[in-house]
């Protein structure tokens, strides 16, 4: 099977042209676990199949490193956009990609002076954030979960819950660099408040336009970046009144610009996506 390794702010996945393979979802899950292994496989945060689609220009079919199906990945979405444009699967600079039934609008900033198909950055309309607790989902007696207490490992934190097609819990901390993510990340992910587990963003506010973020992604662990998590962080910042409508999220692997103008508006994400290498692997 041919594959392409790509990364967006260090959030790296193995990408496969789904039109060239014919595997069952069970086989794809098995492939994802094998290829994601950084010692015995290609190495990555998961595997993404780029498929033909009747409802959009392309479909993104995402699997986490543990083989579980992922609904959405912002960094992955940008890489899909660069993949299909740079490989000549489309000539459009604006097109749609669907993932788990959710349609996302893509806009490419292309270097027109380059003889190659060079993409400077990718902007994605990530759609409306989902704030209803039942739809995130998070178990709560409140309609929405904004700055609500949650107890983990005997300590009370305050979390704001947002779905960007996948569930997120945003938690503000004083120092992301020294936060014990490795021990607490799994406890948040598997907390009984989250029936489908949760991605958890630990946020340090620098100022109203800049935040630092570390993330524990369900099914994968800590990653260098999470696009949907950065979007959820921007939404949480506006809901809690601690950041402006447009912020730069400083991740371990790079920076993302996120804008949310409040309820009724889409979240917009802009950032890079790059090729790493290509190859073939026996599956």
mmCIF file of C-alpha atoms in Angstrom:
data_model
loop_
_atom_site.group_PDB
_atom_site.id
_atom_site.type_symbol
_atom_site.label_atom_id
_atom_site.label_comp_id
_atom_site.label_asym_id
_atom_site.label_seq_id
_atom_site.Cartn_x
_atom_site.Cartn_y
_atom_site.Cartn_z
ATOM 1 C CA UNK A 1 0.000 0.000 0.000
ATOM 2 C CA UNK A 2 1.315 3.449 -0.927
ATOM 3 C CA UNK A 3 1.232 6.067 1.831
ATOM 4 C CA UNK A 4 2.192 9.670 2.476
ATOM 5 C CA UNK A 5 3.355 10.979 5.851
ATOM 6 C CA UNK A 6 2.179 14.554 6.548
ATOM 7 C CA UNK A 7 2.105 16.865 9.541
ATOM 8 C CA UNK A 8 0.282 19.999 10.597
ATOM 9 C CA UNK A 9 1.964 21.741 13.536
ATOM 10 C CA UNK A 10 3.545 18.399 14.400
ATOM 11 C CA UNK A 11 0.223 16.530 14.478
ATOM 12 C CA UNK A 12 1.343 13.764 12.114
ATOM 13 C CA UNK A 13 -0.742 11.171 10.301
ATOM 14 C CA UNK A 14 -0.234 8.553 7.630
ATOM 15 C CA UNK A 15 -2.355 9.460 4.579
ATOM 16 C CA UNK A 16 -3.662 6.971 2.037
ATOM 17 C CA UNK A 17 -5.518 7.578 -1.224
ATOM 18 C CA UNK A 18 -8.698 5.664 -0.471
ATOM 19 C CA UNK A 19 -9.533 5.365 -4.163
ATOM 20 C CA UNK A 20 -6.539 3.040 -4.550
ATOM 21 C CA UNK A 21 -7.433 0.577 -1.768
ATOM 22 C CA UNK A 22 -10.447 -1.523 -0.878
ATOM 23 C CA UNK A 23 -10.364 -2.427 2.820
ATOM 24 C CA UNK A 24 -13.139 -2.983 5.309
ATOM 25 C CA UNK A 25 -13.401 -0.618 8.290
ATOM 26 C CA UNK A 26 -12.079 -3.450 10.475
ATOM 27 C CA UNK A 27 -9.029 -3.836 8.254
ATOM 28 C CA UNK A 28 -8.463 -0.073 8.241
ATOM 29 C CA UNK A 29 -8.575 -0.049 12.039
ATOM 30 C CA UNK A 30 -5.977 -2.833 12.115
ATOM 31 C CA UNK A 31 -3.798 -0.946 9.616
ATOM 32 C CA UNK A 32 -4.047 2.228 11.712
ATOM 33 C CA UNK A 33 -2.779 0.482 14.839
ATOM 34 C CA UNK A 34 0.094 -1.120 12.935
ATOM 35 C CA UNK A 35 1.244 1.919 10.966
ATOM 36 C CA UNK A 36 0.887 4.403 13.839
ATOM 37 C CA UNK A 37 3.394 2.541 15.973
ATOM 38 C CA UNK A 38 6.523 4.706 16.103
ATOM 39 C CA UNK A 39 8.836 1.729 16.679
ATOM 40 C CA UNK A 40 7.434 -1.008 14.441
ATOM 41 C CA UNK A 41 5.343 0.982 11.943
ATOM 42 C CA UNK A 42 5.575 4.206 9.976
ATOM 43 C CA UNK A 43 4.810 6.286 13.065
ATOM 44 C CA UNK A 44 2.024 8.799 13.518
ATOM 45 C CA UNK A 45 -0.992 9.948 15.492
ATOM 46 C CA UNK A 46 -3.222 7.818 13.280
ATOM 47 C CA UNK A 47 -4.116 6.991 9.680
ATOM 48 C CA UNK A 48 -6.358 9.033 7.386
ATOM 49 C CA UNK A 49 -7.905 7.640 4.191
ATOM 50 C CA UNK A 50 -8.795 10.254 1.552
ATOM 51 C CA UNK A 51 -11.837 8.899 -0.266
ATOM 52 C CA UNK A 52 -14.071 9.924 -3.163
ATOM 53 C CA UNK A 53 -17.380 11.372 -1.986
ATOM 54 C CA UNK A 54 -20.835 11.987 -3.434
ATOM 55 C CA UNK A 55 -21.727 14.693 -0.895
ATOM 56 C CA UNK A 56 -18.433 16.649 -1.044
ATOM 57 C CA UNK A 57 -15.305 16.936 -3.147
ATOM 58 C CA UNK A 58 -13.533 14.429 -0.866
ATOM 59 C CA UNK A 59 -14.100 12.405 2.290
ATOM 60 C CA UNK A 60 -11.668 12.230 5.212
ATOM 61 C CA UNK A 61 -11.888 8.847 6.964
ATOM 62 C CA UNK A 62 -9.821 9.098 10.148
ATOM 63 C CA UNK A 63 -8.537 6.427 12.541
ATOM 64 C CA UNK A 64 -6.712 7.137 15.800
ATOM 65 C CA UNK A 65 -3.468 5.413 16.765
ATOM 66 C CA UNK A 66 -5.394 2.851 18.851
ATOM 67 C CA UNK A 67 -7.538 1.932 15.828
ATOM 68 C CA UNK A 68 -10.661 3.742 17.007
ATOM 69 C CA UNK A 69 -12.559 5.874 14.487
ATOM 70 C CA UNK A 70 -12.132 9.633 14.857
ATOM 71 C CA UNK A 71 -14.873 12.026 13.814
ATOM 72 C CA UNK A 72 -12.791 15.112 13.079
ATOM 73 C CA UNK A 73 -9.218 16.395 13.032
ATOM 74 C CA UNK A 74 -8.465 20.010 12.142
ATOM 75 C CA UNK A 75 -4.778 19.444 11.423
ATOM 76 C CA UNK A 76 -5.684 16.353 9.441
ATOM 77 C CA UNK A 77 -8.248 18.319 7.454
ATOM 78 C CA UNK A 78 -5.613 20.862 6.414
ATOM 79 C CA UNK A 79 -3.241 18.073 5.373
ATOM 80 C CA UNK A 80 -6.004 16.442 3.306
ATOM 81 C CA UNK A 81 -6.506 19.771 1.542
ATOM 82 C CA UNK A 82 -2.806 20.119 0.697
ATOM 83 C CA UNK A 83 -2.620 16.450 -0.365
ATOM 84 C CA UNK A 84 -5.467 16.634 -2.889
ATOM 85 C CA UNK A 85 -4.272 19.948 -4.359
ATOM 86 C CA UNK A 86 -0.554 19.176 -4.564
ATOM 87 C CA UNK A 87 -1.173 15.715 -6.022
ATOM 88 C CA UNK A 88 -3.470 17.155 -8.698
ATOM 89 C CA UNK A 89 -6.652 15.482 -7.474
ATOM 90 C CA UNK A 90 -8.304 18.906 -7.731
ATOM 91 C CA UNK A 91 -7.465 22.274 -9.268
ATOM 92 C CA UNK A 92 -9.847 24.106 -6.961
ATOM 93 C CA UNK A 93 -8.503 26.458 -4.305
ATOM 94 C CA UNK A 94 -11.847 26.329 -2.503
ATOM 95 C CA UNK A 95 -13.609 23.002 -1.979
ATOM 96 C CA UNK A 96 -15.411 20.840 0.572
ATOM 97 C CA UNK A 97 -14.269 17.829 2.595
ATOM 98 C CA UNK A 98 -16.652 15.668 4.629
ATOM 99 C CA UNK A 99 -15.664 13.729 7.750
ATOM 100 C CA UNK A 100 -18.105 11.549 9.710
ATOM 101 C CA UNK A 101 -20.996 13.346 8.021
ATOM 102 C CA UNK A 102 -19.698 16.851 8.813
ATOM 103 C CA UNK A 103 -18.941 19.070 5.812
ATOM 104 C CA UNK A 104 -16.017 21.504 6.057
ATOM 105 C CA UNK A 105 -15.218 24.346 3.652
ATOM 106 C CA UNK A 106 -11.560 24.684 2.654
ATOM 107 C CA UNK A 107 -9.685 27.686 1.257
ATOM 108 C CA UNK A 108 -6.073 27.433 0.106
ATOM 109 C CA UNK A 109 -3.554 30.265 0.103
ATOM 110 C CA UNK A 110 -1.406 29.249 -2.866
ATOM 111 C CA UNK A 111 1.946 30.726 -3.898
ATOM 112 C CA UNK A 112 1.085 31.698 -7.469
ATOM 113 C CA UNK A 113 4.723 32.580 -8.248
ATOM 114 C CA UNK A 114 5.908 29.053 -7.517
ATOM 115 C CA UNK A 115 6.227 26.663 -10.493
ATOM 116 C CA UNK A 116 5.138 23.905 -8.136
ATOM 117 C CA UNK A 117 1.794 23.658 -6.379
ATOM 118 C CA UNK A 118 3.008 25.302 -3.191
ATOM 119 C CA UNK A 119 0.395 25.984 -0.511
ATOM 120 C CA UNK A 120 1.326 28.657 2.035
ATOM 121 C CA UNK A 121 -1.506 27.968 4.448
ATOM 122 C CA UNK A 122 -4.961 26.422 4.693
ATOM 123 C CA UNK A 123 -8.081 28.016 6.156
ATOM 124 C CA UNK A 124 -10.940 25.788 7.250
ATOM 125 C CA UNK A 125 -14.477 26.803 8.127
ATOM 126 C CA UNK A 126 -14.866 24.370 11.025
ATOM 127 C CA UNK A 127 -18.574 25.107 11.388
ATOM 128 C CA UNK A 128 -20.621 26.014 14.432
ATOM 129 C CA UNK A 129 -19.313 24.813 17.784
ATOM 130 C CA UNK A 130 -21.643 22.470 19.641
ATOM 131 C CA UNK A 131 -22.242 23.624 23.197
ATOM 132 C CA UNK A 132 -25.269 21.609 24.379
ATOM 133 C CA UNK A 133 -23.986 19.248 27.053
ATOM 134 C CA UNK A 134 -25.947 16.279 25.729
ATOM 135 C CA UNK A 135 -24.532 16.788 22.244
ATOM 136 C CA UNK A 136 -20.865 17.213 23.222
ATOM 137 C CA UNK A 137 -21.475 14.725 24.975
ATOM 138 C CA UNK A 138 -20.821 15.438 28.647
ATOM 139 C CA UNK A 139 -22.983 14.352 31.547
ATOM 140 C CA UNK A 140 -24.204 17.436 33.392
ATOM 141 C CA UNK A 141 -27.341 18.873 34.951
ATOM 142 C CA UNK A 142 -26.531 22.135 33.146
ATOM 143 C CA UNK A 143 -27.562 22.893 29.573
ATOM 144 C CA UNK A 144 -24.010 23.925 28.767
ATOM 145 C CA UNK A 145 -20.782 23.248 30.649
ATOM 146 C CA UNK A 146 -18.840 26.520 31.003
ATOM 147 C CA UNK A 147 -16.293 26.851 33.813
ATOM 148 C CA UNK A 148 -17.919 23.997 35.717
ATOM 149 C CA UNK A 149 -16.045 21.990 38.389
ATOM 150 C CA UNK A 150 -14.766 18.473 37.720
ATOM 151 C CA UNK A 151 -12.831 16.331 40.176
ATOM 152 C CA UNK A 152 -9.859 14.348 38.894
ATOM 153 C CA UNK A 153 -7.320 12.548 41.095
ATOM 154 C CA UNK A 154 -8.730 14.198 44.195
ATOM 155 C CA UNK A 155 -8.387 17.752 42.851
ATOM 156 C CA UNK A 156 -11.107 20.047 41.519
ATOM 157 C CA UNK A 157 -10.529 21.645 38.104
ATOM 158 C CA UNK A 158 -12.889 23.816 36.059
ATOM 159 C CA UNK A 159 -13.713 22.765 32.528
ATOM 160 C CA UNK A 160 -15.577 24.185 29.537
ATOM 161 C CA UNK A 161 -16.957 21.597 27.111
ATOM 162 C CA UNK A 162 -17.214 22.113 23.357
ATOM 163 C CA UNK A 163 -17.705 19.753 20.439
ATOM 164 C CA UNK A 164 -16.136 20.567 17.089
ATOM 165 C CA UNK A 165 -17.442 17.312 15.665
ATOM 166 C CA UNK A 166 -15.505 15.575 18.452
ATOM 167 C CA UNK A 167 -15.709 16.240 22.204
ATOM 168 C CA UNK A 168 -13.339 18.609 24.016
ATOM 169 C CA UNK A 169 -12.849 19.731 27.602
ATOM 170 C CA UNK A 170 -10.863 22.962 27.981
ATOM 171 C CA UNK A 171 -9.095 23.519 31.308
ATOM 172 C CA UNK A 172 -7.073 26.569 32.331
ATOM 173 C CA UNK A 173 -3.827 25.978 34.205
ATOM 174 C CA UNK A 174 -1.071 28.257 35.475
ATOM 175 C CA UNK A 175 1.824 26.525 33.708
ATOM 176 C CA UNK A 176 1.400 24.141 30.775
ATOM 177 C CA UNK A 177 5.123 23.303 30.629
ATOM 178 C CA UNK A 178 5.139 21.687 34.063
ATOM 179 C CA UNK A 179 1.589 20.317 34.102
ATOM 180 C CA UNK A 180 1.597 16.509 34.755
ATOM 181 C CA UNK A 181 -0.180 15.694 31.496
ATOM 182 C CA UNK A 182 1.101 12.124 31.235
ATOM 183 C CA UNK A 183 -0.562 11.084 34.488
ATOM 184 C CA UNK A 184 -3.708 13.248 34.389
ATOM 185 C CA UNK A 185 -4.471 13.091 30.660
ATOM 186 C CA UNK A 186 -5.791 9.511 30.733
ATOM 187 C CA UNK A 187 -7.900 10.287 33.816
ATOM 188 C CA UNK A 188 -9.644 13.148 32.029
ATOM 189 C CA UNK A 189 -10.037 11.113 28.823
ATOM 190 C CA UNK A 190 -11.771 8.264 30.637
ATOM 191 C CA UNK A 191 -13.645 10.308 33.261
ATOM 192 C CA UNK A 192 -17.227 9.020 33.751
ATOM 193 C CA UNK A 193 -18.574 12.467 32.798
ATOM 194 C CA UNK A 194 -17.639 11.735 29.168
ATOM 195 C CA UNK A 195 -19.585 8.789 27.703
ATOM 196 C CA UNK A 196 -17.532 8.862 24.473
ATOM 197 C CA UNK A 197 -14.267 9.822 26.200
ATOM 198 C CA UNK A 198 -12.868 13.292 25.589
ATOM 199 C CA UNK A 199 -9.965 15.282 24.177
ATOM 200 C CA UNK A 200 -8.585 17.551 26.888
ATOM 201 C CA UNK A 201 -6.876 20.898 26.296
ATOM 202 C CA UNK A 202 -4.752 22.382 29.084
ATOM 203 C CA UNK A 203 -4.463 26.122 28.481
ATOM 204 C CA UNK A 204 -2.170 28.812 29.829
ATOM 205 C CA UNK A 205 -3.311 32.339 28.983
ATOM 206 C CA UNK A 206 -0.455 34.582 27.830
ATOM 207 C CA UNK A 207 -2.655 37.581 26.989
ATOM 208 C CA UNK A 208 -6.024 38.175 25.336
ATOM 209 C CA UNK A 209 -4.645 37.308 21.901
ATOM 210 C CA UNK A 210 -2.276 34.446 22.742
ATOM 211 C CA UNK A 211 -2.555 31.169 24.659
ATOM 212 C CA UNK A 212 -0.277 28.159 25.159
ATOM 213 C CA UNK A 213 -1.843 24.735 24.779
ATOM 214 C CA UNK A 214 -1.002 21.124 25.503
ATOM 215 C CA UNK A 215 -3.473 18.446 24.533
ATOM 216 C CA UNK A 216 -4.293 14.878 25.474
ATOM 217 C CA UNK A 217 -6.179 13.278 22.590
ATOM 218 C CA UNK A 218 -8.475 10.337 23.178
ATOM 219 C CA UNK A 219 -7.157 7.180 21.579
ATOM 220 C CA UNK A 220 -3.692 8.641 21.007
ATOM 221 C CA UNK A 221 -2.288 10.449 24.062
ATOM 222 C CA UNK A 222 -0.364 13.705 24.002
ATOM 223 C CA UNK A 223 0.139 15.119 20.524
ATOM 224 C CA UNK A 224 2.107 18.141 19.330
ATOM 225 C CA UNK A 225 -1.081 19.837 18.127
ATOM 226 C CA UNK A 226 -4.835 19.452 17.812
ATOM 227 C CA UNK A 227 -6.724 21.673 15.388
ATOM 228 C CA UNK A 228 -10.209 20.982 16.732
ATOM 229 C CA UNK A 229 -8.794 21.436 20.247
ATOM 230 C CA UNK A 230 -7.430 24.838 19.281
ATOM 231 C CA UNK A 231 -10.877 25.732 17.930
ATOM 232 C CA UNK A 232 -12.529 24.567 21.159
ATOM 233 C CA UNK A 233 -9.999 26.654 23.093
ATOM 234 C CA UNK A 234 -10.935 29.797 21.164
ATOM 235 C CA UNK A 235 -14.623 29.153 21.823
ATOM 236 C CA UNK A 236 -13.968 28.557 25.526
ATOM 237 C CA UNK A 237 -11.949 31.767 25.734
ATOM 238 C CA UNK A 238 -14.829 33.827 24.372
ATOM 239 C CA UNK A 239 -17.401 32.060 26.566
ATOM 240 C CA UNK A 240 -15.282 32.662 29.660
ATOM 241 C CA UNK A 241 -14.435 36.235 28.644
ATOM 242 C CA UNK A 242 -10.683 35.680 28.956
ATOM 243 C CA UNK A 243 -9.558 35.999 25.303
ATOM 244 C CA UNK A 244 -10.471 38.011 22.199
ATOM 245 C CA UNK A 245 -12.451 36.666 19.247
ATOM 246 C CA UNK A 246 -9.269 35.973 17.278
ATOM 247 C CA UNK A 247 -6.310 34.319 18.976
ATOM 248 C CA UNK A 248 -3.035 32.604 18.211
ATOM 249 C CA UNK A 249 -2.784 29.198 19.843
ATOM 250 C CA UNK A 250 0.828 28.266 20.606
ATOM 251 C CA UNK A 251 1.159 24.473 20.419
ATOM 252 C CA UNK A 252 4.161 22.257 20.956
ATOM 253 C CA UNK A 253 4.407 21.815 17.184
ATOM 254 C CA UNK A 254 3.604 25.312 15.938
ATOM 255 C CA UNK A 255 0.953 28.019 15.845
ATOM 256 C CA UNK A 256 -2.664 28.157 14.693
ATOM 257 C CA UNK A 257 -4.812 31.232 14.196
ATOM 258 C CA UNK A 258 -8.409 30.727 15.328
ATOM 259 C CA UNK A 259 -11.364 33.101 15.081
ATOM 260 C CA UNK A 260 -14.850 32.805 16.602
ATOM 261 C CA UNK A 261 -17.219 35.759 16.626
ATOM 262 C CA UNK A 262 -19.589 34.230 19.155
ATOM 263 C CA UNK A 263 -22.834 32.214 19.098
ATOM 264 C CA UNK A 264 -24.286 31.702 15.641
ATOM 265 C CA UNK A 265 -20.896 32.026 13.933
ATOM 266 C CA UNK A 266 -18.526 29.419 12.513
ATOM 267 C CA UNK A 267 -15.053 28.822 13.900
ATOM 268 C CA UNK A 268 -12.259 29.563 11.409
ATOM 269 C CA UNK A 269 -8.864 27.885 11.632
ATOM 270 C CA UNK A 270 -5.770 28.870 9.623
ATOM 271 C CA UNK A 271 -2.461 27.053 9.713
ATOM 272 C CA UNK A 272 0.198 25.068 7.842
ATOM 273 C CA UNK A 273 0.269 21.537 6.453
ATOM 274 C CA UNK A 274 3.388 19.849 5.098
ATOM 275 C CA UNK A 275 4.580 16.670 3.436
ATOM 276 C CA UNK A 276 7.171 14.646 5.362
ATOM 277 C CA UNK A 277 7.863 11.599 3.198
ATOM 278 C CA UNK A 278 6.233 8.892 1.083
ATOM 279 C CA UNK A 279 6.660 5.152 0.759
ATOM 280 C CA UNK A 280 5.094 1.741 0.459
ATOM 281 C CA UNK A 281 4.259 -0.697 3.222
ATOM 282 C CA UNK A 282 3.022 -4.282 3.373
ATOM 283 C CA UNK A 283 -0.362 -4.490 5.098
#
